[in-house]
Every structure is written in structure tokens, then in C-alpha cells.
Amino acid sequence: MTPLFFLGTTGLVYPLLASELLNQVACSNTLVGTAWDLQAEIRYSFYDCLVIGAALQAGADVLYTEDLQHGQRVRGTLRVVNPFLLTANESLSNS
């Protein structure tokens, strides 16, 4: 990775982090406890459960990832979507 590419990427990412467009979830005892509970429920790795727990805590409806089971519902509110499995007739909102 060249420094120019890194600076260009940083220039795009930092404004997003400072804006209200992204929900940021801080690490907390509650988040870690949720991850442990999720690990027992759904049998994913602890780190995957941290991501899922953060999405739940942020109030997300959809978690876009290629690393988890496409179409799975977590706790009835969070839907896991692998955007690389969608067909031409599907949309991200209808999957």
C-alpha cells in the first residue's frame, strides 16, 4: 500500500467517523456480556459475536458481511446479509 493510497483512504474514512452517518458503539461490559451470551446461543467465535452484539446495540436491522450465515436472523431483529450472494433480481433491502 503506497502512502498516497493510505492518505486518500484516510481522507475518506475520517469524515465518515466524525459524521452522524455511522453509529459508533463503545466497548463496554454490556457489549462483552452480550457477546458471551451470543456465543452460547449461535456458536460463532467471540469476535464475530462482538460485531453482532455491537450491531444489535446500535439498533441495526441488517448486518452486511460475507463471514456469517446469509439470511440468518439473530434475536429476531438483526438480519445477516452476504452482499456477494445477492442475485441480479434481489436488492439489498429485500433479501
Tab-separated table of C-alpha atoms in Angstrom:
chain	number	residue	atom	x	y	z
A	1	MET	CA	0.000	0.000	0.000
A	2	THR	CA	1.502	3.322	-1.030
A	3	PRO	CA	1.366	6.338	1.281
A	4	LEU	CA	-0.737	8.176	-1.307
A	5	PHE	CA	-3.368	5.427	-1.272
A	6	PHE	CA	-3.326	5.384	2.522
A	7	LEU	CA	-3.764	9.145	2.715
A	8	GLY	CA	-6.556	9.022	0.170
A	9	THR	CA	-8.378	6.343	2.123
A	10	THR	CA	-7.871	8.178	5.396
A	11	GLY	CA	-9.293	11.301	3.824
A	12	LEU	CA	-12.475	9.375	3.054
A	13	VAL	CA	-12.795	7.477	6.320
A	14	TYR	CA	-12.144	10.179	8.918
A	15	PRO	CA	-15.001	12.460	7.788
A	16	LEU	CA	-17.379	9.484	7.975
A	17	LEU	CA	-16.259	8.677	11.503
A	18	ALA	CA	-16.813	12.273	12.563
A	19	SER	CA	-20.261	12.448	10.994
A	20	GLU	CA	-23.571	11.128	12.252
A	21	LEU	CA	-23.734	8.662	9.325
A	22	LEU	CA	-22.050	5.895	11.289
A	23	ASN	CA	-23.220	4.519	14.599
A	24	GLN	CA	-20.272	4.008	16.883
A	25	VAL	CA	-20.534	1.514	19.708
A	26	ALA	CA	-18.007	1.723	22.508
A	27	CYS	CA	-16.656	-1.391	24.116
A	28	SER	CA	-18.369	-1.933	27.447
A	29	ASN	CA	-19.126	-4.639	29.969
A	30	THR	CA	-22.607	-4.850	28.456
A	31	LEU	CA	-21.223	-5.453	24.965
A	32	VAL	CA	-18.804	-8.127	26.184
A	33	GLY	CA	-21.604	-9.825	28.136
A	34	THR	CA	-23.843	-9.753	25.079
A	35	ALA	CA	-21.052	-11.313	23.006
A	36	TRP	CA	-20.634	-14.134	25.535
A	37	ASP	CA	-24.384	-14.766	25.529
A	38	LEU	CA	-24.491	-14.754	21.731
A	39	GLN	CA	-21.558	-17.152	21.551
A	40	ALA	CA	-23.535	-19.670	23.610
A	41	GLU	CA	-26.688	-19.084	21.519
A	42	ILE	CA	-25.365	-19.151	17.970
A	43	ARG	CA	-21.933	-20.807	18.291
A	44	TYR	CA	-19.924	-18.172	16.431
A	45	SER	CA	-16.481	-17.021	17.525
A	46	PHE	CA	-16.323	-14.496	20.331
A	47	TYR	CA	-15.051	-11.797	17.945
A	48	ASP	CA	-17.885	-12.389	15.467
A	49	CYS	CA	-20.279	-12.146	18.412
A	50	LEU	CA	-18.730	-8.808	19.394
A	51	VAL	CA	-19.580	-7.498	15.917
A	52	ILE	CA	-23.102	-8.898	16.102
A	53	GLY	CA	-23.554	-7.541	19.624
A	54	ALA	CA	-22.406	-4.087	18.521
A	55	ALA	CA	-24.862	-4.172	15.611
A	56	LEU	CA	-27.672	-5.127	17.984
A	57	GLN	CA	-26.657	-2.426	20.447
A	58	ALA	CA	-26.613	0.163	17.649
A	59	GLY	CA	-30.136	-0.838	16.644
A	60	ALA	CA	-29.160	-2.132	13.211
A	61	ASP	CA	-31.714	-4.114	11.205
A	62	VAL	CA	-29.154	-5.587	8.793
A	63	LEU	CA	-25.534	-6.685	9.194
A	64	TYR	CA	-23.711	-6.901	5.866
A	65	THR	CA	-20.904	-9.451	5.990
A	66	GLU	CA	-19.556	-12.319	3.960
A	67	ASP	CA	-18.308	-14.106	7.081
A	68	LEU	CA	-21.599	-15.209	8.650
A	69	GLN	CA	-24.574	-17.293	7.522
A	70	HIS	CA	-26.555	-15.418	4.858
A	71	GLY	CA	-30.188	-14.895	5.785
A	72	GLN	CA	-29.791	-15.742	9.454
A	73	ARG	CA	-31.841	-13.793	11.981
A	74	VAL	CA	-30.220	-13.006	15.301
A	75	ARG	CA	-32.546	-12.449	18.239
A	76	GLY	CA	-35.376	-11.830	15.810
A	77	THR	CA	-34.283	-8.314	14.939
A	78	LEU	CA	-30.933	-8.464	13.123
A	79	ARG	CA	-30.727	-9.996	9.637
A	80	VAL	CA	-27.351	-11.178	8.313
A	81	VAL	CA	-26.847	-10.443	4.618
A	82	ASN	CA	-23.935	-11.513	2.443
A	83	PRO	CA	-23.970	-8.844	-0.290
A	84	PHE	CA	-21.901	-11.082	-2.575
A	85	LEU	CA	-24.617	-13.754	-2.697
A	86	LEU	CA	-27.366	-11.477	-3.961
A	87	THR	CA	-28.626	-12.170	-7.459
A	88	ALA	CA	-29.486	-9.580	-10.089
A	89	ASN	CA	-33.167	-9.800	-9.110
A	90	GLU	CA	-32.587	-9.207	-5.434
A	91	SER	CA	-31.962	-5.906	-3.769
A	92	LEU	CA	-30.144	-5.289	-0.514
A	93	SER	CA	-33.373	-4.207	1.151
A	94	ASN	CA	-35.427	-7.211	0.025
A	95	SER	CA	-33.061	-10.055	0.813
